[in-house]
GROMACS .gro file of C-alpha atoms in nm:
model
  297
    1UNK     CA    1  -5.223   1.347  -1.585
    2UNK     CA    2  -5.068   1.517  -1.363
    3UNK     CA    3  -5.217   1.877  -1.191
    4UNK     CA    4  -5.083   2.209  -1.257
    5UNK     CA    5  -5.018   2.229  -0.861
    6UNK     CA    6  -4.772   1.931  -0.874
    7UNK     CA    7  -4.600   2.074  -1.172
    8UNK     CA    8  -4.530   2.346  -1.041
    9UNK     CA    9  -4.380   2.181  -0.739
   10UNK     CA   10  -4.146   1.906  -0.962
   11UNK     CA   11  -4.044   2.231  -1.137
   12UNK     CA   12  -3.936   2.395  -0.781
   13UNK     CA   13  -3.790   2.123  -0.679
   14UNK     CA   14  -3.532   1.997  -0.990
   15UNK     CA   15  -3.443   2.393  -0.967
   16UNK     CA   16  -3.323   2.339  -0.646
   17UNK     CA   17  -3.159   1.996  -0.710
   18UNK     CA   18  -2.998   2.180  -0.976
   19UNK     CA   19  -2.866   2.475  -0.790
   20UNK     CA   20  -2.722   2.168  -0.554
   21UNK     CA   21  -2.539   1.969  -0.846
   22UNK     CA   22  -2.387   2.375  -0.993
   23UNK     CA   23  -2.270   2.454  -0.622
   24UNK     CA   24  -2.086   2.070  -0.619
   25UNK     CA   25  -1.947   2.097  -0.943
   26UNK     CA   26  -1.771   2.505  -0.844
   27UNK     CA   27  -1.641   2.273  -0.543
   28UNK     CA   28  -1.532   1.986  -0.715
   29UNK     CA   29  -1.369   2.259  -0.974
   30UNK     CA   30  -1.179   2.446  -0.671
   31UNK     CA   31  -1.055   2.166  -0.518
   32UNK     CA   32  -0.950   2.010  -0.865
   33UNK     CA   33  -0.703   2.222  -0.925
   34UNK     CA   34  -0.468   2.141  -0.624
   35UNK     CA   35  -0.590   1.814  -0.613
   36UNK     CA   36  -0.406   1.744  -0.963
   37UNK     CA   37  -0.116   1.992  -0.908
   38UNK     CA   38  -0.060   1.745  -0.633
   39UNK     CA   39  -0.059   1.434  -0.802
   40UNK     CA   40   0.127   1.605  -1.103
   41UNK     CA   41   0.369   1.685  -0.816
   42UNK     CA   42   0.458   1.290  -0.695
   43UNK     CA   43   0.509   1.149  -1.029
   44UNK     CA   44   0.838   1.237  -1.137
   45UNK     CA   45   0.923   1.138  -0.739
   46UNK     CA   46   0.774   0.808  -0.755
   47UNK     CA   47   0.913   0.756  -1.127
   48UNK     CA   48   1.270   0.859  -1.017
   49UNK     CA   49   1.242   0.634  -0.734
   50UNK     CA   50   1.192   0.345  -0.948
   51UNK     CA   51   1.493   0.437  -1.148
   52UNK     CA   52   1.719   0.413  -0.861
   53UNK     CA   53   1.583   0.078  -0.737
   54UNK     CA   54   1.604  -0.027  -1.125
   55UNK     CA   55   1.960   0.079  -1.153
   56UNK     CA   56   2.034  -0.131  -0.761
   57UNK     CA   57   1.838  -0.457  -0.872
   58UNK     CA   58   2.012  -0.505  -1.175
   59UNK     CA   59   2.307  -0.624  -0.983
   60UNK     CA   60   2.088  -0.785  -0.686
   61UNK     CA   61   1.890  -0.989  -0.983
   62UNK     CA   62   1.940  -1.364  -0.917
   63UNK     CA   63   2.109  -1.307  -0.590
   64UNK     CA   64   2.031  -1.533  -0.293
   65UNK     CA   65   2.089  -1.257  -0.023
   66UNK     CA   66   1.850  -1.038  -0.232
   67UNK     CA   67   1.593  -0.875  -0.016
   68UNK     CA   68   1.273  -1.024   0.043
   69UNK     CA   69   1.104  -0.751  -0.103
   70UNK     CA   70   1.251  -0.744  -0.435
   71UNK     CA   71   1.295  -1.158  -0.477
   72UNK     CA   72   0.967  -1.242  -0.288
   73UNK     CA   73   0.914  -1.536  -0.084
   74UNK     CA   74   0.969  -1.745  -0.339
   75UNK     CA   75   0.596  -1.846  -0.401
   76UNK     CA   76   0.291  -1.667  -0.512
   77UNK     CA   77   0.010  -1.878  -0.352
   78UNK     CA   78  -0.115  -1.575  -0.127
   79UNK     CA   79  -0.188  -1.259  -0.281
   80UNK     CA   80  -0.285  -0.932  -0.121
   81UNK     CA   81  -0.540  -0.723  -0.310
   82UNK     CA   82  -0.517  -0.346  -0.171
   83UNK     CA   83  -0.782  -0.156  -0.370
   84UNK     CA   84  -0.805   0.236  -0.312
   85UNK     CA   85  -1.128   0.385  -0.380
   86UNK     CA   86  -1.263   0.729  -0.255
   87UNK     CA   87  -1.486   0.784   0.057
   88UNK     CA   88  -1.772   0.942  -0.081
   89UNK     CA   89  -1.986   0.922  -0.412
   90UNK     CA   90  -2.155   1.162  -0.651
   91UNK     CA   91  -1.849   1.079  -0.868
   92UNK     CA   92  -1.974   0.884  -1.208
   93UNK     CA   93  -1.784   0.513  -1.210
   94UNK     CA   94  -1.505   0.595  -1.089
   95UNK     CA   95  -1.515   0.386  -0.770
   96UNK     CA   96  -1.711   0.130  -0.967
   97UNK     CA   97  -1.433   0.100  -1.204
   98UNK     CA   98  -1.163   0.055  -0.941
   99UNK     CA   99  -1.384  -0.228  -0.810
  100UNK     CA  100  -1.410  -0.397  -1.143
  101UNK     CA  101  -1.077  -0.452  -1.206
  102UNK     CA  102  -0.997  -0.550  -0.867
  103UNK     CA  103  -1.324  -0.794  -0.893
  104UNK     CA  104  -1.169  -0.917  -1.244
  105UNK     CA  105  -0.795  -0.966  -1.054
  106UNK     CA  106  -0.941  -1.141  -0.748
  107UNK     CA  107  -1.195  -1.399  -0.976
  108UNK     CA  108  -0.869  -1.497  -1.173
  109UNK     CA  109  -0.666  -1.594  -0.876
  110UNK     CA  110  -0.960  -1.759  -0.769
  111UNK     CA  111  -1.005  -1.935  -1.014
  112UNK     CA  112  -0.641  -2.036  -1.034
  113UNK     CA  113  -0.646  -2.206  -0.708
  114UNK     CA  114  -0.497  -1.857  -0.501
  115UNK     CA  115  -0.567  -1.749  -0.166
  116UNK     CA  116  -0.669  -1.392  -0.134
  117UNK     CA  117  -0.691  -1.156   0.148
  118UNK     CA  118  -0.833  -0.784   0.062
  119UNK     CA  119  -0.746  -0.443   0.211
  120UNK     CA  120  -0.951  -0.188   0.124
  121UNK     CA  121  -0.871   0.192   0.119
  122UNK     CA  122  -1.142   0.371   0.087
  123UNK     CA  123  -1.554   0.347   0.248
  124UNK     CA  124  -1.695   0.264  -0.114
  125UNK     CA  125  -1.418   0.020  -0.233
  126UNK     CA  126  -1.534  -0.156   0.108
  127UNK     CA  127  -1.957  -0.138   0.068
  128UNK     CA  128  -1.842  -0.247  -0.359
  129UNK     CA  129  -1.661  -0.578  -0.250
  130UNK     CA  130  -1.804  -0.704   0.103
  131UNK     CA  131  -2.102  -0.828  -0.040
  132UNK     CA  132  -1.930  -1.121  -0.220
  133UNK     CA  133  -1.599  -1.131  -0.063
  134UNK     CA  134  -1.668  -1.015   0.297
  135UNK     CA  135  -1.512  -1.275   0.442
  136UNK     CA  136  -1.145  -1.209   0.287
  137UNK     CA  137  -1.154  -0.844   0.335
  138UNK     CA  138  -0.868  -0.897   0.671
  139UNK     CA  139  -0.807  -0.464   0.715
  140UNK     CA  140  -1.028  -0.149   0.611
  141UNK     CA  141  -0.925   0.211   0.615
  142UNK     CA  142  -1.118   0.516   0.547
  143UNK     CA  143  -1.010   0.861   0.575
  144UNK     CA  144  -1.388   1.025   0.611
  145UNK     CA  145  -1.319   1.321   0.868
  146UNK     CA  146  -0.986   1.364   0.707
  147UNK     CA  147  -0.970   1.718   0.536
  148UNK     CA  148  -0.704   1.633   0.315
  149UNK     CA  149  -0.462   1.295   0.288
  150UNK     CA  150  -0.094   1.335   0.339
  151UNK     CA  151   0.221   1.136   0.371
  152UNK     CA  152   0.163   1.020   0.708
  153UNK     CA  153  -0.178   0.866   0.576
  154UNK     CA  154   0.026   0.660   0.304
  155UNK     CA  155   0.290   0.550   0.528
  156UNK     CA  156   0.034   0.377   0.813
  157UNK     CA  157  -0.062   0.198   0.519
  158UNK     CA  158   0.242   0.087   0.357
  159UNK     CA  159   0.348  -0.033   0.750
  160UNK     CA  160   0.026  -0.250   0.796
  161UNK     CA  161   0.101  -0.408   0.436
  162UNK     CA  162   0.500  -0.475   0.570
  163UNK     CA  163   0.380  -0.562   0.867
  164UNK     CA  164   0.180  -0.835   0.707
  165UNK     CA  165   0.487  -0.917   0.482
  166UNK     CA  166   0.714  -0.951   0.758
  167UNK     CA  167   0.481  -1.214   0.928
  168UNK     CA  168   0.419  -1.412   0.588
  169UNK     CA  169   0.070  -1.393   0.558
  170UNK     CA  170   0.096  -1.310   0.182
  171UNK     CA  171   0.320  -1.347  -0.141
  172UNK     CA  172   0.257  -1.078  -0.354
  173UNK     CA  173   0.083  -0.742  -0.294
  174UNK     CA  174  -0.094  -0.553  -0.570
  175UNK     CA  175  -0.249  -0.226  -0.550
  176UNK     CA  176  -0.563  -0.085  -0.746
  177UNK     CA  177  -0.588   0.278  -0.788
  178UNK     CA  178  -0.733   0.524  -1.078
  179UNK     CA  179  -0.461   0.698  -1.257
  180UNK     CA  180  -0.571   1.063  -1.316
  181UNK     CA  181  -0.546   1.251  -1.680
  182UNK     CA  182  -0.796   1.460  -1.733
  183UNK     CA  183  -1.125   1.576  -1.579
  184UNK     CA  184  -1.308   1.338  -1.815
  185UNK     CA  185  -1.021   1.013  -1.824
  186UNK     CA  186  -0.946   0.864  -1.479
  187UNK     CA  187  -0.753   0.509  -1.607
  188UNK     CA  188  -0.826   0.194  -1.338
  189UNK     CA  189  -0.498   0.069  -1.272
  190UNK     CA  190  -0.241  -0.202  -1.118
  191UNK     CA  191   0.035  -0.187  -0.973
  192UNK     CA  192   0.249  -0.482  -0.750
  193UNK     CA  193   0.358  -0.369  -0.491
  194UNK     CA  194   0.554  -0.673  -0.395
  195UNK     CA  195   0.768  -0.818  -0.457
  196UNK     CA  196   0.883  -0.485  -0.610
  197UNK     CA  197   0.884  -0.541  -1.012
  198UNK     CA  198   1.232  -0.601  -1.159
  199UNK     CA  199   1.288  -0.359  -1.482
  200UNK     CA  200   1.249  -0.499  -1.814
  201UNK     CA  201   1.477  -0.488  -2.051
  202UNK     CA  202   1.378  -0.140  -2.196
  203UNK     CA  203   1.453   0.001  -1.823
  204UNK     CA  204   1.769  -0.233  -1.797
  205UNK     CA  205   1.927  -0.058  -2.111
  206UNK     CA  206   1.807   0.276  -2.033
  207UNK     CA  207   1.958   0.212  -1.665
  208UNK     CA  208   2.294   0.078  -1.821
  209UNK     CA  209   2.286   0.404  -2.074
  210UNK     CA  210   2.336   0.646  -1.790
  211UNK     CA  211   2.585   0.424  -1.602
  212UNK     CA  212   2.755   0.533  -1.955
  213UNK     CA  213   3.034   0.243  -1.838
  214UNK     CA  214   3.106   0.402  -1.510
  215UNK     CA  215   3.127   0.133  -1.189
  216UNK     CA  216   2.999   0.292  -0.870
  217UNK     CA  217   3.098   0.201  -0.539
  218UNK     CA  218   2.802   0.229  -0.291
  219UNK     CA  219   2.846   0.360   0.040
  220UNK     CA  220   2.667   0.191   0.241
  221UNK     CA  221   2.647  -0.127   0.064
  222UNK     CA  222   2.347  -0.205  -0.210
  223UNK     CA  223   2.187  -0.464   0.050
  224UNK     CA  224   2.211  -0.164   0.320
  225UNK     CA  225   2.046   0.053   0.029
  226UNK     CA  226   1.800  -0.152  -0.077
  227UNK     CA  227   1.687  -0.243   0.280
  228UNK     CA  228   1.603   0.116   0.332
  229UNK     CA  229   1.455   0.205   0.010
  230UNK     CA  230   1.265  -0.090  -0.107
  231UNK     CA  231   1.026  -0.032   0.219
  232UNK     CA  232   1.011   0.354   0.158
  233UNK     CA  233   0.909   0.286  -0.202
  234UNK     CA  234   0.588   0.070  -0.072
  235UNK     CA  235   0.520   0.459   0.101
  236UNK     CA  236   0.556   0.660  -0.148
  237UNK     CA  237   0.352   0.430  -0.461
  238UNK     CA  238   0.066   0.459  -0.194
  239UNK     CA  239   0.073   0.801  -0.140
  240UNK     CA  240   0.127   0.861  -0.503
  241UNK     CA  241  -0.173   0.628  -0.596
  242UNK     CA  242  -0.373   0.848  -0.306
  243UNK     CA  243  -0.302   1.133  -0.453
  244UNK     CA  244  -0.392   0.996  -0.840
  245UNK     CA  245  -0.715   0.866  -0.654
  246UNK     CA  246  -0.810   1.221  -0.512
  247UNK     CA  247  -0.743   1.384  -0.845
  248UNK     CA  248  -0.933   1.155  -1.002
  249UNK     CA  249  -1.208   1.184  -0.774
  250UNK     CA  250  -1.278   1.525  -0.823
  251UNK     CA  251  -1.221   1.513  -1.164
  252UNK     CA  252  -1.490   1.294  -1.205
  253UNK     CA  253  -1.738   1.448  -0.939
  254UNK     CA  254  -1.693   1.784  -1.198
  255UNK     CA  255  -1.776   1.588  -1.463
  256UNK     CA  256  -2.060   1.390  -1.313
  257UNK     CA  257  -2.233   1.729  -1.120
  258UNK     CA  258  -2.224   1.906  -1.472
  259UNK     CA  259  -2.428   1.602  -1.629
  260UNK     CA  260  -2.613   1.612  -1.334
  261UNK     CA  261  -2.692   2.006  -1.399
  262UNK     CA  262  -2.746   1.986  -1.717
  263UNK     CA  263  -3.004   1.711  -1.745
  264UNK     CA  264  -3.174   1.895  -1.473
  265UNK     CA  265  -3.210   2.182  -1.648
  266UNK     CA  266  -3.326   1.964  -1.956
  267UNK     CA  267  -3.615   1.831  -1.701
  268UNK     CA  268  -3.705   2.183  -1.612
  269UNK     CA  269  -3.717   2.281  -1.976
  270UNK     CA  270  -3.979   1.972  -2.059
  271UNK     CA  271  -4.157   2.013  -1.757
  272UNK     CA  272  -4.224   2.350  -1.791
  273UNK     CA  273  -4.333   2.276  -2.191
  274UNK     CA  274  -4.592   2.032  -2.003
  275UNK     CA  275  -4.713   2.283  -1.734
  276UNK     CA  276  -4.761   2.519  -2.040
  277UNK     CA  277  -4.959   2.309  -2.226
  278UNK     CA  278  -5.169   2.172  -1.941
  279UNK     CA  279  -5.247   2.528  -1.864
  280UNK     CA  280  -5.320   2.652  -2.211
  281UNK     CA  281  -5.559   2.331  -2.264
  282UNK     CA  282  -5.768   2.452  -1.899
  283UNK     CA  283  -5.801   2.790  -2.025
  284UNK     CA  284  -5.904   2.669  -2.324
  285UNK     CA  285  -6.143   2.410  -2.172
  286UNK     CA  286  -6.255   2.694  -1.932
  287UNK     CA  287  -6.330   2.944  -2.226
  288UNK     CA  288  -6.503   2.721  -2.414
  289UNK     CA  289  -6.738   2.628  -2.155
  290UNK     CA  290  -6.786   2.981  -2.127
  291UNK     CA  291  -6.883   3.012  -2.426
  292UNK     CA  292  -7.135   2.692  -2.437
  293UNK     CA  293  -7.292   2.856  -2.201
  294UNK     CA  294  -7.375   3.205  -2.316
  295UNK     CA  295  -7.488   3.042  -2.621
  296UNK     CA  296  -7.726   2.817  -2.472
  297UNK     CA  297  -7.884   3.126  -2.314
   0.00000   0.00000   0.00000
């Protein structure tokens, strides 16, 4: 059983664990806020942008001068896995969740006969998947001393992965991020990257709806376009899945440093019921060899 003297210092010292995990979780709530107005913010850019390359590849679709981008190479033996996690942890599973479904991804085109090569974003999507497949991981980025990530972040990114492209060492790129919705939902998801996705037939109709009949003439051309935009979009679905990823982490971190201060202060509370009764059964021991004595004078 444990003394009264190292009690009292477990007590002291989840108190100040605790008043660590409250001060995180006033952070985490501070820099929430922008954090989602942020990601809240790209969306409807990043959704519009789709549109516009929707409403452009319908007439590109089965095209032989399509661009690369949007028809692919023609095969999908070599796929690029780009998984964005955060940099730090104190955050629940949300980097373990990324990992997961990148680890479920990567074991199915395995096991399908698929080359892989992995890009990491992120120092813990790095330490989750090195272990086991250290030797595919072929670029890692991290943004640790980086105060906050901007466009210029996303873009160096969406160059190496081009860069890559343009010398055919992959097929298909698909990107893992965790799509933010609240400060207790963060939703692991995928996205390919390329080839860019053509629309189904939900965004085909919709796309024909607003054309409402009308023929456009394109100035410059749709290949001219498309060259432009299909590389920009690769820029801004990274930076948007950065952003979603930031959100997210913070969300969670709130939501994992109020656990965290809450079962400390659950500790305290039994603790405390322990050094109680640990001291009430001394006193007692105390008084009643008191009183053993006086009566054996």
């Amino acid at each position: 059983m444990a003394s009264l003297k190292d009690l009292r210092n477990r007590i002291a010292s989840v108190k100040a664990t605790q008043k660590i995990t409250k001060a995180m979780q006033m952070v985490a709530a501070a820099k929430l806020r922008r954090a989602q107005e942020a990601a809240e913010a790209a969306r409807p850019y990043a959704e519009r942008m789709n549109r516009v390359l929707a409403n452009l590849a319908i007439g590109m679709a089965g095209r032989e001068d399509a661009p690369k981008l949007l028809a692919g190479t023609g095969s999908d033996q070599v796929h690029l896995v780009i998984v964005a996690t955060a940099d730090r942890g104190l955050c629940g599973g949300f980097n373990s969740s990324i990992a997961r479904l990148a680890r479920d991804h990567i074991n199915a085109l395995l096991r399908d006969g698929k080359t892989v090569r992995i890009m990491t974003v992120g120092r813990k999507g790095r330490d989750a998947l090195k272990r086991q497949y250290g030797d595919k991981i072929v670029k890692s980025v991290d943004f640790t001393g980086l105060r906050q990530i901007g466009f210029d972040q996303a873009q160096d990114i969406a160059h190496a992965v081009l860069a890559m492209f343009e010398a055919g060492e992959f097929d298909v790129a698909t990107l893992f991020y965790s799509k933010f919705q609240n400060v207790v939902t963060q939703v692991p998801t995928a996205q390919q990257l390329i080839p860019a996705t053509l629309p189904g037939a939900d965004e085909v109709a919709k796309a024909t709806a607003e054309l409402a009949g009308a023929v456009y003439d394109y100035e410059p051309s749709e290949e001219e376009i498309l060259s432009d935009l299909l590389p920009r979009n690769v820029s801004v679905q990274v930076f948007r899945a950065l952003l979603e990823n930031v959100a997210g982490e913070w969300g969670a971190k709130m939501s994992a440093m109020d656990n965290a201060t809450r079962n400390a202060g659950d500790m305290i509370n039994k603790l405390q019921i322990t050094y109680n009764r640990s001291r009430q059964a001394m006193i007692t021991k105390e008084l009643i060899e008191i009183i053993s004595g006086a009566e054996a004078l």
